[in-house]
Structures are given as C-alpha cells and as structure tokens.
Amino acid sequence: MHMVLQKFFSLSEYTENKEEHPSNLITMKQSTILRTIFLLCWILIILPRVQGSPLLRNIRCRCIKSYDAVPNVKVLQKLEVIPQSSSCSHTEIIATIKRTQEQRCLNPDSKQIQNLIKLINNKRSTETSKIRSRNHPTAPKRMD
C-alpha cells in the first residue's frame, strides 16, 4: 500500500520523459486534482471505521468496538438491537443520540446494557398494555 501511495504521489515519472507528446503528460494542476480525489475517496473509505461507530455496510458486523457505558435513557432517540446473522456472528446494539444523531455501539454482554434494554422493553410493554386496555371493547368502563 505504501508503494502504491508513493508511486501515485510521485511526479518524477511524468516529468522525466520530456520526449513524449505534451498532451500525454499530466500537468501539475491535473495531478493535484487527481491527488485530491484520491485523498477524498480514501477518507470516505477509512472514516466509517472509526472505533465505536457502526460501519455503513451491511456485509459485515457494523460495530468494530463497543462501549460498556450506559447512555442516559432521556437522550436516546433509538436503540437498535441487531441479532446474529450470517454476516455477523454476534449481537450488536446501536444507540442513536437525539441531539447529535451520533450512533454508538454498545456492548451486548454488559449487565448495564442488558438492564437498559429490559428497562426500555418494560416501558414499552406497560405503554402497550395501557393503550390496549383503553381501546379494548371488553375493558371495564370507568364509572364517574
């Protein structure tokens, strides 16, 4: 990889051969543009691989590193649990923060994270049962 980068950023091979037709030579401006495009593509490939952030692809596991720290439930917008699959051999938990839309991978084996999931599931089941009892035709009617 180092040799590829070194060759790509080297202008010596373009300037040594002065006998070539001028239209075949890459000018400095074109070379700078090519370098910039290459650098941007390289950054876009490497950027999603920052530790603790999910990868953009669905081909592999989305999380490289996961955190044990539990975020405050009030700041969570979404908590996504991705079960094991053929593309990833372990369960992944991705939390999305409301204000920043930052996605953080959480450790599914952490007791704190498991307790957080139970807390959220309990809240959902309580809210669902309240809604069902209000709308259910056989629910007891309130006497005022």
PDB file of C-alpha atoms in Angstrom:
ATOM      1  CA  MET A   1       0.000   0.000   0.000  1.00  0.00           C
ATOM      2  CA  HIS A   2       2.859   2.343   0.877  1.00  0.00           C
ATOM      3  CA  MET A   3       4.453   1.748  -2.518  1.00  0.00           C
ATOM      4  CA  VAL A   4       1.184   2.475  -4.289  1.00  0.00           C
ATOM      5  CA  LEU A   5       0.810   5.780  -2.456  1.00  0.00           C
ATOM      6  CA  GLN A   6       4.434   6.659  -3.064  1.00  0.00           C
ATOM      7  CA  LYS A   7       4.099   5.971  -6.794  1.00  0.00           C
ATOM      8  CA  PHE A   8       0.821   7.844  -7.020  1.00  0.00           C
ATOM      9  CA  PHE A   9       2.193  10.975  -5.359  1.00  0.00           C
ATOM     10  CA  SER A  10       5.458  10.909  -7.284  1.00  0.00           C
ATOM     11  CA  LEU A  11       5.658  13.286 -10.228  1.00  0.00           C
ATOM     12  CA  SER A  12       9.093  12.121 -11.338  1.00  0.00           C
ATOM     13  CA  GLU A  13       7.768   9.558 -13.810  1.00  0.00           C
ATOM     14  CA  TYR A  14       5.703  12.257 -15.555  1.00  0.00           C
ATOM     15  CA  THR A  15       8.480  14.812 -15.817  1.00  0.00           C
ATOM     16  CA  GLU A  16      11.451  12.552 -16.697  1.00  0.00           C
ATOM     17  CA  ASN A  17      10.225  11.643 -20.141  1.00  0.00           C
ATOM     18  CA  LYS A  18      10.269  15.012 -21.901  1.00  0.00           C
ATOM     19  CA  GLU A  19      10.256  13.409 -25.342  1.00  0.00           C
ATOM     20  CA  GLU A  20       6.610  12.415 -25.006  1.00  0.00           C
ATOM     21  CA  HIS A  21       3.964  14.492 -26.637  1.00  0.00           C
ATOM     22  CA  PRO A  22       2.817  17.324 -24.310  1.00  0.00           C
ATOM     23  CA  SER A  23      -0.812  16.203 -24.489  1.00  0.00           C
ATOM     24  CA  ASN A  24       0.157  12.845 -22.934  1.00  0.00           C
ATOM     25  CA  LEU A  25       1.754  14.409 -19.884  1.00  0.00           C
ATOM     26  CA  ILE A  26      -0.293  15.130 -16.802  1.00  0.00           C
ATOM     27  CA  THR A  27       0.002  18.746 -15.821  1.00  0.00           C
ATOM     28  CA  MET A  28       0.602  19.856 -12.243  1.00  0.00           C
ATOM     29  CA  LYS A  29      -2.978  21.073 -11.969  1.00  0.00           C
ATOM     30  CA  GLN A  30      -4.411  17.759 -13.158  1.00  0.00           C
ATOM     31  CA  SER A  31      -2.084  15.890 -10.842  1.00  0.00           C
ATOM     32  CA  THR A  32      -3.249  17.980  -7.875  1.00  0.00           C
ATOM     33  CA  ILE A  33      -6.880  17.309  -8.766  1.00  0.00           C
ATOM     34  CA  LEU A  34      -6.208  13.561  -9.018  1.00  0.00           C
ATOM     35  CA  ARG A  35      -4.435  13.577  -5.653  1.00  0.00           C
ATOM     36  CA  THR A  36      -7.342  15.426  -4.047  1.00  0.00           C
ATOM     37  CA  ILE A  37      -9.905  12.995  -5.465  1.00  0.00           C
ATOM     38  CA  PHE A  38      -7.826  10.029  -4.323  1.00  0.00           C
ATOM     39  CA  LEU A  39      -7.429  11.503  -0.836  1.00  0.00           C
ATOM     40  CA  LEU A  40     -11.175  12.189  -0.513  1.00  0.00           C
ATOM     41  CA  CYS A  41     -12.038   8.649  -1.609  1.00  0.00           C
ATOM     42  CA  TRP A  42      -9.527   7.246   0.854  1.00  0.00           C
ATOM     43  CA  ILE A  43     -11.004   9.354   3.694  1.00  0.00           C
ATOM     44  CA  LEU A  44     -14.536   8.199   2.819  1.00  0.00           C
ATOM     45  CA  ILE A  45     -13.411   4.586   2.991  1.00  0.00           C
ATOM     46  CA  ILE A  46     -11.500   4.953   6.272  1.00  0.00           C
ATOM     47  CA  LEU A  47     -13.844   7.373   8.088  1.00  0.00           C
ATOM     48  CA  PRO A  48     -16.635   4.863   8.918  1.00  0.00           C
ATOM     49  CA  ARG A  49     -14.091   2.556  10.512  1.00  0.00           C
ATOM     50  CA  VAL A  50     -13.585   4.868  13.480  1.00  0.00           C
ATOM     51  CA  GLN A  51     -13.711   2.808  16.648  1.00  0.00           C
ATOM     52  CA  GLY A  52     -17.107   2.532  18.229  1.00  0.00           C
ATOM     53  CA  SER A  53     -19.042   3.764  15.233  1.00  0.00           C
ATOM     54  CA  PRO A  54     -21.090   1.484  13.031  1.00  0.00           C
ATOM     55  CA  LEU A  55     -19.896   0.680   9.556  1.00  0.00           C
ATOM     56  CA  LEU A  56     -22.031   1.788   6.659  1.00  0.00           C
ATOM     57  CA  ARG A  57     -22.105  -1.607   5.002  1.00  0.00           C
ATOM     58  CA  ASN A  58     -24.467  -4.466   5.815  1.00  0.00           C
ATOM     59  CA  ILE A  59     -21.979  -7.051   4.568  1.00  0.00           C
ATOM     60  CA  ARG A  60     -20.207  -7.441   7.927  1.00  0.00           C
ATOM     61  CA  CYS A  61     -20.688  -6.535  11.530  1.00  0.00           C
ATOM     62  CA  ARG A  62     -21.469  -2.850  11.851  1.00  0.00           C
ATOM     63  CA  CYS A  63     -19.529  -2.299  15.081  1.00  0.00           C
ATOM     64  CA  ILE A  64     -15.772  -2.530  15.456  1.00  0.00           C
ATOM     65  CA  LYS A  65     -15.686  -1.591  19.123  1.00  0.00           C
ATOM     66  CA  SER A  66     -18.488  -1.354  21.656  1.00  0.00           C
ATOM     67  CA  TYR A  67     -18.856   0.619  24.872  1.00  0.00           C
ATOM     68  CA  ASP A  68     -19.984  -0.627  28.283  1.00  0.00           C
ATOM     69  CA  ALA A  69     -21.137   2.803  29.464  1.00  0.00           C
ATOM     70  CA  VAL A  70     -24.895   3.259  29.553  1.00  0.00           C
ATOM     71  CA  PRO A  71     -26.176   6.471  27.962  1.00  0.00           C
ATOM     72  CA  ASN A  72     -28.960   8.329  29.731  1.00  0.00           C
ATOM     73  CA  VAL A  73     -32.320   6.990  28.526  1.00  0.00           C
ATOM     74  CA  LYS A  74     -33.619  10.552  28.096  1.00  0.00           C
ATOM     75  CA  VAL A  75     -31.010  11.368  25.436  1.00  0.00           C
ATOM     76  CA  LEU A  76     -31.636   8.229  23.374  1.00  0.00           C
ATOM     77  CA  GLN A  77     -33.593   8.616  20.177  1.00  0.00           C
ATOM     78  CA  LYS A  78     -33.350   4.998  19.105  1.00  0.00           C
ATOM     79  CA  LEU A  79     -31.867   1.763  20.402  1.00  0.00           C
ATOM     80  CA  GLU A  80     -31.378  -0.791  17.648  1.00  0.00           C
ATOM     81  CA  VAL A  81     -30.691  -4.442  18.512  1.00  0.00           C
ATOM     82  CA  ILE A  82     -29.303  -6.382  15.567  1.00  0.00           C
ATOM     83  CA  PRO A  83     -29.329 -10.164  16.187  1.00  0.00           C
ATOM     84  CA  GLN A  84     -26.677 -12.603  14.999  1.00  0.00           C
ATOM     85  CA  SER A  85     -26.789 -13.359  11.293  1.00  0.00           C
ATOM     86  CA  SER A  86     -24.752 -14.976   8.560  1.00  0.00           C
ATOM     87  CA  SER A  87     -22.905 -11.695   8.031  1.00  0.00           C
ATOM     88  CA  CYS A  88     -22.127 -11.071  11.728  1.00  0.00           C
ATOM     89  CA  SER A  89     -21.562 -13.725  14.370  1.00  0.00           C
ATOM     90  CA  HIS A  90     -22.601 -11.629  17.375  1.00  0.00           C
ATOM     91  CA  THR A  91     -25.484  -9.432  18.509  1.00  0.00           C
ATOM     92  CA  GLU A  92     -24.965  -5.697  18.007  1.00  0.00           C
ATOM     93  CA  ILE A  93     -26.663  -2.856  19.864  1.00  0.00           C
ATOM     94  CA  ILE A  94     -26.538   0.615  18.321  1.00  0.00           C
ATOM     95  CA  ALA A  95     -27.764   3.642  20.252  1.00  0.00           C
ATOM     96  CA  THR A  96     -28.654   6.882  18.437  1.00  0.00           C
ATOM     97  CA  ILE A  97     -28.358  10.087  20.483  1.00  0.00           C
ATOM     98  CA  LYS A  98     -31.226  12.589  19.990  1.00  0.00           C
ATOM     99  CA  ARG A  99     -29.387  15.897  19.807  1.00  0.00           C
ATOM    100  CA  THR A 100     -26.330  14.922  17.754  1.00  0.00           C
ATOM    101  CA  GLN A 101     -27.685  11.911  15.807  1.00  0.00           C
ATOM    102  CA  GLU A 102     -24.420  10.202  16.810  1.00  0.00           C
ATOM    103  CA  GLN A 103     -24.540   6.426  16.701  1.00  0.00           C
ATOM    104  CA  ARG A 104     -22.674   4.496  19.364  1.00  0.00           C
ATOM    105  CA  CYS A 105     -22.175   0.754  19.589  1.00  0.00           C
ATOM    106  CA  LEU A 106     -22.955  -0.734  22.987  1.00  0.00           C
ATOM    107  CA  ASN A 107     -21.629  -3.989  24.421  1.00  0.00           C
ATOM    108  CA  PRO A 108     -24.499  -6.526  24.425  1.00  0.00           C
ATOM    109  CA  ASP A 109     -22.733  -8.617  27.108  1.00  0.00           C
ATOM    110  CA  SER A 110     -22.585  -5.749  29.605  1.00  0.00           C
ATOM    111  CA  LYS A 111     -25.005  -6.104  32.547  1.00  0.00           C
ATOM    112  CA  GLN A 112     -25.705  -2.358  32.414  1.00  0.00           C
ATOM    113  CA  ILE A 113     -26.677  -2.517  28.750  1.00  0.00           C
ATOM    114  CA  GLN A 114     -28.853  -5.594  29.346  1.00  0.00           C
ATOM    115  CA  ASN A 115     -30.602  -3.750  32.195  1.00  0.00           C
ATOM    116  CA  LEU A 116     -31.133  -0.750  29.885  1.00  0.00           C
ATOM    117  CA  ILE A 117     -32.793  -2.985  27.281  1.00  0.00           C
ATOM    118  CA  LYS A 118     -35.023  -4.566  29.950  1.00  0.00           C
ATOM    119  CA  LEU A 119     -35.993  -1.098  31.205  1.00  0.00           C
ATOM    120  CA  ILE A 120     -36.943   0.055  27.700  1.00  0.00           C
ATOM    121  CA  ASN A 121     -38.852  -3.176  26.978  1.00  0.00           C
ATOM    122  CA  ASN A 122     -40.752  -2.860  30.271  1.00  0.00           C
ATOM    123  CA  LYS A 123     -41.699   0.741  29.441  1.00  0.00           C
ATOM    124  CA  ARG A 124     -42.937  -0.329  26.016  1.00  0.00           C
ATOM    125  CA  SER A 125     -44.967  -3.250  27.329  1.00  0.00           C
ATOM    126  CA  THR A 126     -46.534  -1.039  30.021  1.00  0.00           C
ATOM    127  CA  GLU A 127     -47.443   1.631  27.457  1.00  0.00           C
ATOM    128  CA  THR A 128     -48.819  -1.002  25.070  1.00  0.00           C
ATOM    129  CA  SER A 129     -50.970  -2.588  27.761  1.00  0.00           C
ATOM    130  CA  LYS A 130     -52.357   0.849  28.701  1.00  0.00           C
ATOM    131  CA  ILE A 131     -53.281   1.511  25.085  1.00  0.00           C
ATOM    132  CA  ARG A 132     -54.862  -1.933  24.696  1.00  0.00           C
ATOM    133  CA  SER A 133     -56.951  -1.586  27.838  1.00  0.00           C
ATOM    134  CA  ARG A 134     -58.260   1.810  26.717  1.00  0.00           C
ATOM    135  CA  ASN A 135     -59.242   0.602  23.265  1.00  0.00           C
ATOM    136  CA  HIS A 136     -60.245  -2.952  24.085  1.00  0.00           C
ATOM    137  CA  PRO A 137     -64.045  -3.443  23.891  1.00  0.00           C
ATOM    138  CA  THR A 138     -64.130  -5.773  26.902  1.00  0.00           C
ATOM    139  CA  ALA A 139     -62.101  -3.468  29.106  1.00  0.00           C
ATOM    140  CA  PRO A 140     -64.024  -2.374  32.194  1.00  0.00           C
ATOM    141  CA  LYS A 141     -65.667   1.006  31.758  1.00  0.00           C
ATOM    142  CA  ARG A 142     -64.934   3.757  34.215  1.00  0.00           C
ATOM    143  CA  MET A 143     -67.734   4.770  36.486  1.00  0.00           C
ATOM    144  CA  ASP A 144     -67.750   8.505  37.166  1.00  0.00           C
TER     145      ASP A 144
END
